[in-house]
mmCIF file of C-alpha atoms and ligand atoms in Angstrom:
data_model
loop_
_atom_site.group_PDB
_atom_site.id
_atom_site.type_symbol
_atom_site.label_atom_id
_atom_site.label_comp_id
_atom_site.label_asym_id
_atom_site.label_seq_id
_atom_site.Cartn_x
_atom_site.Cartn_y
_atom_site.Cartn_z
ATOM 1 C CA MET A 1 0.000 0.000 0.000
ATOM 2 C CA ASN A 2 2.746 2.445 0.919
ATOM 3 C CA VAL A 3 6.450 2.524 1.694
ATOM 4 C CA TRP A 4 5.859 2.034 5.415
ATOM 5 C CA ASP A 5 4.726 -1.504 4.583
ATOM 6 C CA TYR A 6 8.138 -2.097 3.031
ATOM 7 C CA GLU A 7 9.849 -0.618 6.070
ATOM 8 C CA GLN A 8 8.093 -3.089 8.350
ATOM 9 C CA ARG A 9 9.155 -6.020 6.240
ATOM 10 C CA PHE A 10 12.765 -4.802 6.195
ATOM 11 C CA GLU A 11 13.421 -5.589 9.847
ATOM 12 C CA GLN A 12 12.020 -9.096 9.402
ATOM 13 C CA THR A 13 14.171 -9.783 6.316
ATOM 14 C CA LEU A 14 17.635 -8.698 7.429
ATOM 15 C CA ASP A 15 19.931 -9.973 10.132
ATOM 16 C CA ALA A 16 20.256 -7.686 13.135
ATOM 17 C CA GLY A 17 23.668 -6.236 12.218
ATOM 18 C CA ALA A 18 22.746 -5.277 8.669
ATOM 19 C CA PHE A 19 19.357 -3.966 9.785
ATOM 20 C CA GLY A 20 20.977 -1.768 12.445
ATOM 21 C CA TYR A 21 23.480 -0.424 9.921
ATOM 22 C CA PHE A 22 20.842 0.570 7.361
ATOM 23 C CA ALA A 23 18.176 1.756 9.796
ATOM 24 C CA GLY A 24 20.387 3.529 12.294
ATOM 25 C CA GLY A 25 21.683 7.034 12.788
ATOM 26 C CA ALA A 26 24.246 8.813 14.935
ATOM 27 C CA ASP A 27 24.141 9.270 18.729
ATOM 28 C CA ASP A 28 20.547 9.628 19.959
ATOM 29 C CA GLU A 29 19.132 9.546 16.418
ATOM 30 C CA VAL A 30 17.466 12.917 16.935
ATOM 31 C CA THR A 31 18.121 14.000 13.353
ATOM 32 C CA LEU A 32 17.227 10.557 12.009
ATOM 33 C CA ARG A 33 13.716 10.931 13.464
ATOM 34 C CA ASP A 34 13.465 14.641 12.759
ATOM 35 C CA ASN A 35 14.059 14.096 9.035
ATOM 36 C CA VAL A 36 10.680 12.349 8.921
ATOM 37 C CA ALA A 37 8.947 14.514 11.531
ATOM 38 C CA ALA A 38 10.027 17.759 9.880
ATOM 39 C CA PHE A 39 7.920 17.070 6.799
ATOM 40 C CA ARG A 40 4.850 16.948 9.045
ATOM 41 C CA ARG A 41 5.583 20.454 10.305
ATOM 42 C CA TRP A 42 5.238 21.754 6.773
ATOM 43 C CA ARG A 43 1.623 21.935 5.578
ATOM 44 C CA LEU A 44 0.428 22.164 2.038
ATOM 45 C CA ARG A 45 -1.675 25.120 0.870
ATOM 46 C CA PRO A 46 -3.653 23.741 -2.076
ATOM 47 C CA ARG A 47 -5.359 25.919 -4.678
ATOM 48 C CA MET A 48 -8.766 25.031 -6.008
ATOM 49 C CA LEU A 49 -10.463 25.274 -9.389
ATOM 50 C CA VAL A 50 -7.251 25.071 -11.338
ATOM 51 C CA ASP A 51 -7.529 23.038 -14.546
ATOM 52 C CA VAL A 52 -5.348 20.038 -13.667
ATOM 53 C CA SER A 53 -6.625 17.802 -16.446
ATOM 54 C CA ALA A 54 -3.175 17.846 -18.034
ATOM 55 C CA ALA A 55 -1.144 17.867 -14.795
ATOM 56 C CA ALA A 56 2.214 16.151 -15.263
ATOM 57 C CA ILE A 57 5.141 15.343 -12.990
ATOM 58 C CA GLU A 58 8.013 15.018 -15.476
ATOM 59 C CA THR A 59 10.914 17.393 -15.034
ATOM 60 C CA THR A 60 14.622 17.704 -15.785
ATOM 61 C CA VAL A 61 17.643 17.477 -13.503
ATOM 62 C CA LEU A 62 20.881 19.034 -14.747
ATOM 63 C CA GLY A 63 19.229 19.090 -18.161
ATOM 64 C CA GLU A 64 18.412 15.370 -18.083
ATOM 65 C CA PRO A 65 14.727 14.451 -18.489
ATOM 66 C CA VAL A 66 13.300 12.407 -15.599
ATOM 67 C CA SER A 67 9.819 10.952 -15.258
ATOM 68 C CA MET A 68 9.258 12.483 -11.801
ATOM 69 C CA PRO A 69 10.988 14.853 -9.359
ATOM 70 C CA LEU A 70 12.340 11.934 -7.328
ATOM 71 C CA LEU A 71 15.823 10.436 -7.646
ATOM 72 C CA VAL A 72 17.586 7.555 -5.950
ATOM 73 C CA ALA A 73 20.068 8.633 -3.277
ATOM 74 C CA PRO A 74 23.402 6.898 -2.827
ATOM 75 C CA THR A 75 23.340 4.129 -0.230
ATOM 76 C CA ALA A 76 26.213 1.791 0.556
ATOM 77 C CA PHE A 77 26.642 -1.988 0.518
ATOM 78 C CA GLN A 78 23.408 -2.856 -1.273
ATOM 79 C CA ARG A 79 24.266 -6.557 -1.616
ATOM 80 C CA MET A 80 23.735 -6.746 2.130
ATOM 81 C CA ALA A 81 20.079 -5.887 1.511
ATOM 82 C CA HIS A 82 19.615 -8.272 -1.435
ATOM 83 C CA PRO A 83 22.007 -10.499 -3.436
ATOM 84 C CA ASP A 84 21.333 -8.451 -6.602
ATOM 85 C CA GLY A 85 22.306 -5.218 -4.816
ATOM 86 C CA GLU A 86 23.113 -2.196 -6.974
ATOM 87 C CA ILE A 87 22.397 -4.125 -10.190
ATOM 88 C CA ALA A 88 18.743 -4.481 -9.205
ATOM 89 C CA THR A 89 18.550 -0.840 -8.111
ATOM 90 C CA ALA A 90 20.074 0.316 -11.395
ATOM 91 C CA ARG A 91 17.588 -1.683 -13.480
ATOM 92 C CA ALA A 92 14.567 -0.623 -11.441
ATOM 93 C CA THR A 93 15.565 3.047 -11.444
ATOM 94 C CA ALA A 94 16.186 3.031 -15.194
ATOM 95 C CA ALA A 95 12.812 1.358 -15.780
ATOM 96 C CA ALA A 96 11.177 4.064 -13.667
ATOM 97 C CA GLY A 97 12.815 6.738 -15.828
ATOM 98 C CA THR A 98 14.769 8.467 -13.136
ATOM 99 C CA VAL A 99 18.347 8.850 -11.907
ATOM 100 C CA MET A 100 20.223 6.456 -9.631
ATOM 101 C CA THR A 101 23.100 7.861 -7.628
ATOM 102 C CA MET A 102 25.590 5.051 -7.133
ATOM 103 C CA SER A 103 27.695 5.023 -3.959
ATOM 104 C CA THR A 104 31.491 4.879 -3.963
ATOM 105 C CA VAL A 105 31.166 2.109 -1.393
ATOM 106 C CA ALA A 106 28.889 0.046 -3.573
ATOM 107 C CA THR A 107 29.115 -3.723 -3.730
ATOM 108 C CA ALA A 108 29.457 -3.540 -7.525
ATOM 109 C CA SER A 109 31.743 -1.548 -9.789
ATOM 110 C CA PRO A 110 30.574 1.451 -11.852
ATOM 111 C CA GLY A 111 31.086 -0.655 -14.984
ATOM 112 C CA GLU A 112 28.840 -3.462 -13.716
ATOM 113 C CA VAL A 113 26.127 -0.998 -12.751
ATOM 114 C CA ALA A 114 26.313 0.705 -16.150
ATOM 115 C CA GLU A 115 26.101 -2.631 -17.946
ATOM 116 C CA ALA A 116 23.003 -3.569 -15.940
ATOM 117 C CA ALA A 117 21.011 -0.655 -17.377
ATOM 118 C CA PRO A 118 22.753 0.683 -20.485
ATOM 119 C CA GLY A 119 21.943 4.224 -21.535
ATOM 120 C CA ALA A 120 20.240 5.206 -18.274
ATOM 121 C CA ALA A 121 21.153 8.472 -16.557
ATOM 122 C CA ARG A 122 23.195 7.840 -13.425
ATOM 123 C CA TRP A 123 25.203 9.952 -11.021
ATOM 124 C CA PHE A 124 28.265 8.784 -9.119
ATOM 125 C CA GLN A 125 28.600 9.629 -5.413
ATOM 126 C CA LEU A 126 32.233 10.234 -4.597
ATOM 127 C CA TYR A 127 34.056 9.740 -1.356
ATOM 128 C CA TRP A 128 37.367 11.482 -1.949
ATOM 129 C CA PHE A 129 39.784 8.867 -0.649
ATOM 130 C CA LYS A 130 43.106 9.763 0.959
ATOM 131 C CA ASP A 131 44.631 7.602 -1.746
ATOM 132 C CA GLU A 132 44.267 10.012 -4.656
ATOM 133 C CA GLY A 133 45.154 7.269 -7.132
ATOM 134 C CA VAL A 134 42.001 5.423 -6.083
ATOM 135 C CA THR A 135 39.956 8.640 -6.206
ATOM 136 C CA HIS A 136 41.165 9.344 -9.745
ATOM 137 C CA ALA A 137 40.460 5.760 -10.794
ATOM 138 C CA LEU A 138 36.905 6.011 -9.419
ATOM 139 C CA ILE A 139 36.244 9.186 -11.361
ATOM 140 C CA ASP A 140 37.714 7.674 -14.512
ATOM 141 C CA GLN A 141 35.473 4.624 -14.123
ATOM 142 C CA ALA A 142 32.450 6.880 -13.694
ATOM 143 C CA VAL A 143 33.395 8.768 -16.858
ATOM 144 C CA VAL A 144 33.966 5.702 -19.024
ATOM 145 C CA SER A 145 30.800 4.099 -17.669
ATOM 146 C CA ASP A 146 28.747 7.097 -18.854
ATOM 147 C CA PHE A 147 27.770 8.464 -15.436
ATOM 148 C CA ARG A 148 26.354 11.967 -15.872
ATOM 149 C CA ALA A 149 27.531 13.735 -12.710
ATOM 150 C CA ILE A 150 29.823 13.443 -9.690
ATOM 151 C CA VAL A 151 28.179 13.951 -6.296
ATOM 152 C CA LEU A 152 30.876 14.672 -3.736
ATOM 153 C CA THR A 153 29.852 13.821 -0.168
ATOM 154 C CA ILE A 154 31.269 16.489 2.131
ATOM 155 C CA ASP A 155 29.814 15.591 5.534
ATOM 156 C CA ALA A 156 31.997 12.596 6.366
ATOM 157 C CA PRO A 157 35.585 13.829 6.668
ATOM 158 C CA GLY A 158 37.383 10.656 7.697
ATOM 159 C CA ALA A 159 34.774 9.272 10.098
ATOM 160 C CA PRO A 160 31.183 8.077 10.336
ATOM 161 C CA GLY A 161 28.934 9.570 12.993
ATOM 162 C CA ARG A 162 28.845 7.614 16.232
ATOM 163 C CA ARG A 163 26.415 4.944 15.140
ATOM 164 C CA GLU A 164 25.838 3.113 18.353
ATOM 165 C CA ARG A 165 23.723 0.367 16.810
ATOM 166 C CA ASP A 166 26.777 -0.711 14.772
ATOM 167 C CA LEU A 167 29.090 -0.463 17.770
ATOM 168 C CA ARG A 168 26.769 -2.636 19.859
ATOM 169 C CA SER A 169 26.267 -5.271 17.148
ATOM 170 C CA GLY A 170 29.950 -5.347 16.144
ATOM 171 C CA PHE A 171 28.811 -4.782 12.569
ATOM 172 C CA VAL A 172 31.287 -5.506 9.780
ATOM 173 C CA VAL A 173 30.566 -5.291 6.063
ATOM 174 C CA GLU A 174 30.311 -8.784 4.705
ATOM 175 C CA ALA A 175 29.906 -8.051 1.000
ATOM 176 C CA PRO A 176 32.892 -7.216 -1.239
ATOM 177 C CA ILE A 177 33.323 -3.495 -1.979
ATOM 178 C CA PRO A 178 35.470 -2.943 -5.109
ATOM 179 C CA ALA A 179 36.522 0.631 -4.185
ATOM 180 C CA VAL A 180 37.589 -0.413 -0.701
ATOM 181 C CA GLU A 181 39.477 -3.364 -2.105
ATOM 182 C CA ALA A 182 41.316 -0.971 -4.438
ATOM 183 C CA ALA A 183 42.231 1.243 -1.475
ATOM 184 C CA THR A 184 43.122 -1.422 1.098
ATOM 185 C CA GLY A 185 43.539 -4.765 -0.648
ATOM 186 C CA ARG A 186 40.754 -6.036 1.665
ATOM 187 C CA PRO A 187 37.402 -6.409 -0.073
ATOM 188 C CA THR A 188 35.288 -7.235 3.006
ATOM 189 C CA GLY A 189 35.312 -7.582 6.781
ATOM 190 C CA LEU A 190 35.709 -3.874 7.556
ATOM 191 C CA THR A 191 33.793 -1.849 10.111
ATOM 192 C CA PRO A 192 32.118 1.394 8.963
ATOM 193 C CA ALA A 193 34.799 3.306 10.880
ATOM 194 C CA GLU A 194 37.517 1.516 8.893
ATOM 195 C CA VAL A 195 35.752 2.322 5.627
ATOM 196 C CA PHE A 196 35.283 6.005 6.490
ATOM 197 C CA ALA A 197 38.894 6.271 7.666
ATOM 198 C CA LEU A 198 39.800 5.961 3.976
ATOM 199 C CA VAL A 199 38.055 9.282 3.268
ATOM 200 C CA GLU A 200 40.261 12.393 3.143
ATOM 201 C CA SER A 201 39.707 14.684 6.136
ATOM 202 C CA ARG A 202 41.900 17.567 4.924
ATOM 203 C CA LEU A 203 39.672 18.735 2.086
ATOM 204 C CA THR A 204 38.539 22.353 1.968
ATOM 205 C CA TRP A 205 36.446 24.370 -0.464
ATOM 206 C CA ARG A 206 39.649 25.175 -2.337
ATOM 207 C CA ASP A 207 39.922 21.515 -3.397
ATOM 208 C CA LEU A 208 36.718 21.715 -5.445
ATOM 209 C CA GLU A 209 38.600 23.305 -8.280
ATOM 210 C CA ARG A 210 41.024 20.372 -8.390
ATOM 211 C CA LEU A 211 38.106 17.968 -8.432
ATOM 212 C CA ARG A 212 36.437 19.854 -11.256
ATOM 213 C CA GLY A 213 39.680 19.466 -13.194
ATOM 214 C CA MET A 214 39.528 15.673 -12.894
ATOM 215 C CA SER A 215 36.593 15.267 -15.309
ATOM 216 C CA ASP A 216 34.178 17.204 -17.471
ATOM 217 C CA LEU A 217 31.188 15.890 -15.540
ATOM 218 C CA PRO A 218 28.941 18.299 -13.655
ATOM 219 C CA LEU A 219 29.813 18.422 -9.955
ATOM 220 C CA LEU A 220 27.353 18.429 -7.076
ATOM 221 C CA VAL A 221 28.182 18.586 -3.390
ATOM 222 C CA LYS A 222 26.045 16.606 -0.961
ATOM 223 C CA GLY A 223 25.866 17.517 2.706
ATOM 224 C CA VAL A 224 25.231 21.272 2.656
ATOM 225 C CA LEU A 225 22.996 22.467 5.525
ATOM 226 C CA THR A 226 23.684 26.213 5.700
ATOM 227 C CA ARG A 227 23.453 29.241 3.446
ATOM 228 C CA GLU A 228 27.116 29.973 4.182
ATOM 229 C CA ASP A 229 28.277 26.660 2.733
ATOM 230 C CA ALA A 230 25.834 26.953 -0.157
ATOM 231 C CA ARG A 231 27.520 30.236 -1.117
ATOM 232 C CA LEU A 232 31.012 28.724 -0.841
ATOM 233 C CA ALA A 233 29.931 25.767 -2.963
ATOM 234 C CA VAL A 234 28.527 27.949 -5.735
ATOM 235 C CA ASP A 235 31.498 30.292 -5.637
ATOM 236 C CA GLY A 236 33.612 27.118 -5.913
ATOM 237 C CA GLY A 237 31.908 26.326 -9.207
ATOM 238 C CA VAL A 238 29.523 23.484 -8.361
ATOM 239 C CA ASP A 239 26.639 22.707 -10.685
ATOM 240 C CA GLY A 240 24.272 21.577 -7.965
ATOM 241 C CA ILE A 241 23.793 21.126 -4.242
ATOM 242 C CA VAL A 242 22.200 18.287 -2.321
ATOM 243 C CA VAL A 243 20.892 19.585 0.991
ATOM 244 C CA SER A 244 21.431 16.590 3.229
ATOM 245 C CA ASN A 245 22.371 15.455 6.701
ATOM 246 C CA HIS A 246 23.400 12.015 5.434
ATOM 247 C CA ALA A 247 20.146 10.496 6.678
ATOM 248 C CA GLY A 248 20.906 11.413 10.282
ATOM 249 C CA ARG A 249 24.011 9.247 10.242
ATOM 250 C CA GLN A 250 26.747 11.872 10.656
ATOM 251 C CA LEU A 251 26.424 14.787 13.111
ATOM 252 C CA ASP A 252 23.372 14.271 15.301
ATOM 253 C CA THR A 253 20.973 17.134 16.134
ATOM 254 C CA VAL A 254 21.622 19.064 12.907
ATOM 255 C CA LEU A 255 18.659 20.469 10.992
ATOM 256 C CA ALA A 256 16.404 18.197 8.999
ATOM 257 C CA GLY A 257 17.140 18.497 5.292
ATOM 258 C CA ILE A 258 13.709 19.958 4.484
ATOM 259 C CA ASP A 259 14.218 22.637 7.175
ATOM 260 C CA ALA A 260 17.645 23.604 5.829
ATOM 261 C CA LEU A 261 16.386 23.748 2.259
ATOM 262 C CA PRO A 262 14.762 27.226 2.334
ATOM 263 C CA GLU A 263 17.902 29.086 3.390
ATOM 264 C CA VAL A 264 20.016 27.277 0.807
ATOM 265 C CA VAL A 265 17.477 28.037 -1.919
ATOM 266 C CA ASP A 266 17.271 31.679 -0.826
ATOM 267 C CA GLU A 267 21.048 31.949 -1.140
ATOM 268 C CA VAL A 268 21.789 30.053 -4.363
ATOM 269 C CA GLY A 269 18.506 28.780 -5.797
ATOM 270 C CA GLY A 270 18.711 31.226 -8.673
ATOM 271 C CA GLU A 271 22.168 29.992 -9.639
ATOM 272 C CA VAL A 272 22.250 26.192 -9.401
ATOM 273 C CA GLU A 273 19.819 23.321 -8.992
ATOM 274 C CA VAL A 274 19.207 22.389 -5.365
ATOM 275 C CA PHE A 275 18.143 18.912 -4.243
ATOM 276 C CA VAL A 276 17.147 17.551 -0.842
ATOM 277 C CA ASP A 277 17.161 14.164 0.850
ATOM 278 C CA GLY A 278 16.330 12.750 4.272
ATOM 279 C CA GLY A 279 12.995 11.432 5.526
ATOM 280 C CA VAL A 280 11.131 11.481 2.206
ATOM 281 C CA ARG A 281 8.395 8.867 2.606
ATOM 282 C CA ARG A 282 5.338 10.246 0.757
ATOM 283 C CA GLY A 283 4.509 11.983 -2.481
ATOM 284 C CA THR A 284 3.423 14.979 -0.397
ATOM 285 C CA ASP A 285 6.976 15.169 1.015
ATOM 286 C CA VAL A 286 8.288 15.493 -2.548
ATOM 287 C CA LEU A 287 5.753 18.252 -3.274
ATOM 288 C CA LYS A 288 6.890 20.109 -0.146
ATOM 289 C CA ALA A 289 10.487 19.837 -1.344
ATOM 290 C CA LEU A 290 9.455 21.351 -4.690
ATOM 291 C CA ALA A 291 7.504 24.093 -2.931
ATOM 292 C CA LEU A 292 10.585 25.009 -0.906
ATOM 293 C CA GLY A 293 12.653 25.270 -4.062
ATOM 294 C CA ALA A 294 14.181 21.849 -4.652
ATOM 295 C CA ARG A 295 14.473 20.661 -8.224
ATOM 296 C CA ALA A 296 13.858 17.103 -6.986
ATOM 297 C CA ALA A 297 14.072 15.036 -3.803
ATOM 298 C CA LEU A 298 16.100 11.876 -3.269
ATOM 299 C CA ILE A 299 15.155 8.674 -1.422
ATOM 300 C CA GLY A 300 17.620 6.283 0.189
ATOM 301 C CA ARG A 301 16.117 3.958 2.782
ATOM 302 C CA PRO A 302 12.788 3.359 0.965
ATOM 303 C CA VAL A 303 14.803 2.006 -1.968
ATOM 304 C CA LEU A 304 16.663 -0.345 0.365
ATOM 305 C CA TRP A 305 13.359 -1.498 1.866
ATOM 306 C CA GLY A 306 12.037 -2.365 -1.591
ATOM 307 C CA LEU A 307 15.330 -3.975 -2.566
ATOM 308 C CA ALA A 308 15.402 -6.227 0.498
ATOM 309 C CA ALA A 309 11.792 -7.285 -0.008
ATOM 310 C CA ALA A 310 11.894 -8.206 -3.688
ATOM 311 C CA GLY A 311 15.095 -7.095 -5.452
ATOM 312 C CA GLU A 312 14.511 -5.182 -8.672
ATOM 313 C CA ALA A 313 10.711 -5.616 -8.491
ATOM 314 C CA GLY A 314 10.672 -4.226 -4.959
ATOM 315 C CA VAL A 315 12.620 -1.092 -5.895
ATOM 316 C CA ARG A 316 10.390 -0.661 -8.900
ATOM 317 C CA ASP A 317 7.286 -0.924 -6.741
ATOM 318 C CA VAL A 318 8.601 1.639 -4.247
ATOM 319 C CA LEU A 319 9.302 4.069 -7.088
ATOM 320 C CA GLU A 320 5.837 3.467 -8.561
ATOM 321 C CA ILE A 321 4.207 4.074 -5.167
ATOM 322 C CA PHE A 322 5.964 7.441 -5.060
ATOM 323 C CA ARG A 323 5.014 8.197 -8.660
ATOM 324 C CA ARG A 324 1.327 7.607 -7.959
ATOM 325 C CA GLU A 325 1.440 9.679 -4.784
ATOM 326 C CA ILE A 326 3.292 12.571 -6.433
ATOM 327 C CA ALA A 327 0.905 12.608 -9.400
ATOM 328 C CA LEU A 328 -2.207 12.537 -7.223
ATOM 329 C CA GLY A 329 -0.732 15.144 -4.884
ATOM 330 C CA MET A 330 0.104 17.437 -7.810
ATOM 331 C CA GLN A 331 -3.486 17.287 -9.005
ATOM 332 C CA LEU A 332 -5.041 17.865 -5.572
ATOM 333 C CA LEU A 333 -2.585 20.671 -4.837
ATOM 334 C CA GLY A 334 -3.910 22.464 -7.916
ATOM 335 C CA CYS A 335 -0.643 22.436 -9.836
ATOM 336 C CA VAL A 336 -0.129 21.525 -13.476
ATOM 337 C CA GLY A 337 3.506 20.542 -13.135
ATOM 338 C CA CYS A 338 6.672 20.745 -11.047
ATOM 339 C CA GLY A 339 7.348 24.338 -12.088
ATOM 340 C CA ALA A 340 3.929 25.417 -10.821
ATOM 341 C CA VAL A 341 4.638 24.345 -7.218
ATOM 342 C CA THR A 342 5.780 27.428 -5.306
ATOM 343 C CA ARG A 343 6.504 28.678 -1.793
ATOM 344 C CA ALA A 344 2.893 29.779 -1.654
ATOM 345 C CA HIS A 345 1.892 26.108 -1.634
ATOM 346 C CA VAL A 346 3.447 25.459 1.748
ATOM 347 C CA GLN A 347 3.560 26.892 5.241
ATOM 348 C CA SER A 348 5.228 25.772 8.445
ATOM 349 C CA GLY A 349 3.512 24.948 11.706
ATOM 350 C CA PRO A 350 3.617 22.505 14.609
ATOM 351 C CA ASP A 351 3.440 18.758 13.936
ATOM 352 C CA PRO A 352 -0.309 18.066 13.810
ATOM 353 C CA THR A 353 -0.006 14.340 14.616
HETATM 354 C C1 GLV B 1 27.644 5.406 4.037
HETATM 355 O O1 GLV B 1 27.796 6.371 3.358
HETATM 356 C C2 GLV B 1 26.993 5.420 5.308
HETATM 357 O O2 GLV B 1 26.395 6.446 5.658
HETATM 358 O O3 GLV B 1 27.068 4.408 6.016
#
């Protein structure tokens, strides 16, 4: 019926360690919960007697046509959710006509993912590894495999948040990770802390220029939560920003993505495309993201829930649930398309539930 049904099944399908890794956040998981709760504090302001007979939800992201304003966020280690892992996600996302962002710490290589769904638009999430040779090789693989953008994660300088579920369960990654193998010679058996220790912690905004020089692909940064960083990112030449708190998994008690979105859009929304992730569970959440100025929203965990339940078919179903909800919401909101959803369609208030 809805993605919550898939969430329920997720806990029953996975072993405790993998479940805790995917479901968990940092410290007291305040931000993890707030990502979902924050959407409820934003209310829609629908307009009536608008001709919505031709309402549509297609849009473009970085010039690429997509069937709806919803993209797939990068999530790690997908073979731990289902044996088909990123291959299934790539096929389902391509079939749904939208963009998959593949993680650096995927359990498949960029080439394998590209081969699974040839011709589909995909973005590559980059962890800039301390080993620059590996970083360069990752970018080169993304380029030759026809990825359309690099999404640099900037909220994990050398360490994961304190994810106490993983510490309690003694979680180690049991699926091979090609990028980690390239960096360490060890494909599996690492803790999240060991994986994140590979990520460079000395990067500053000045390094963006060097990164832009490594390929001709558009560059997005993911992990911006303030107008100050949005300005630095745009002045550093990025093509897009993903407003994100890494699904509540990095610094706990930071703002929910949807609450940080307005200030980022106010600062740079006229210059680059802005995206948002974190806690998106309903079509109405996506409409709120559009109203607050996002070009599109991204979903991470709901994709994993679908993947664990039924592989490619499960991811496909999750994306179709969102498509139906976004389309219905667009119509009932009195909007004819993504561009018609404005700030006037939303207002903030206390959580009504
Ligand atoms: C990977 O990026 C994670 O958040 O665990």
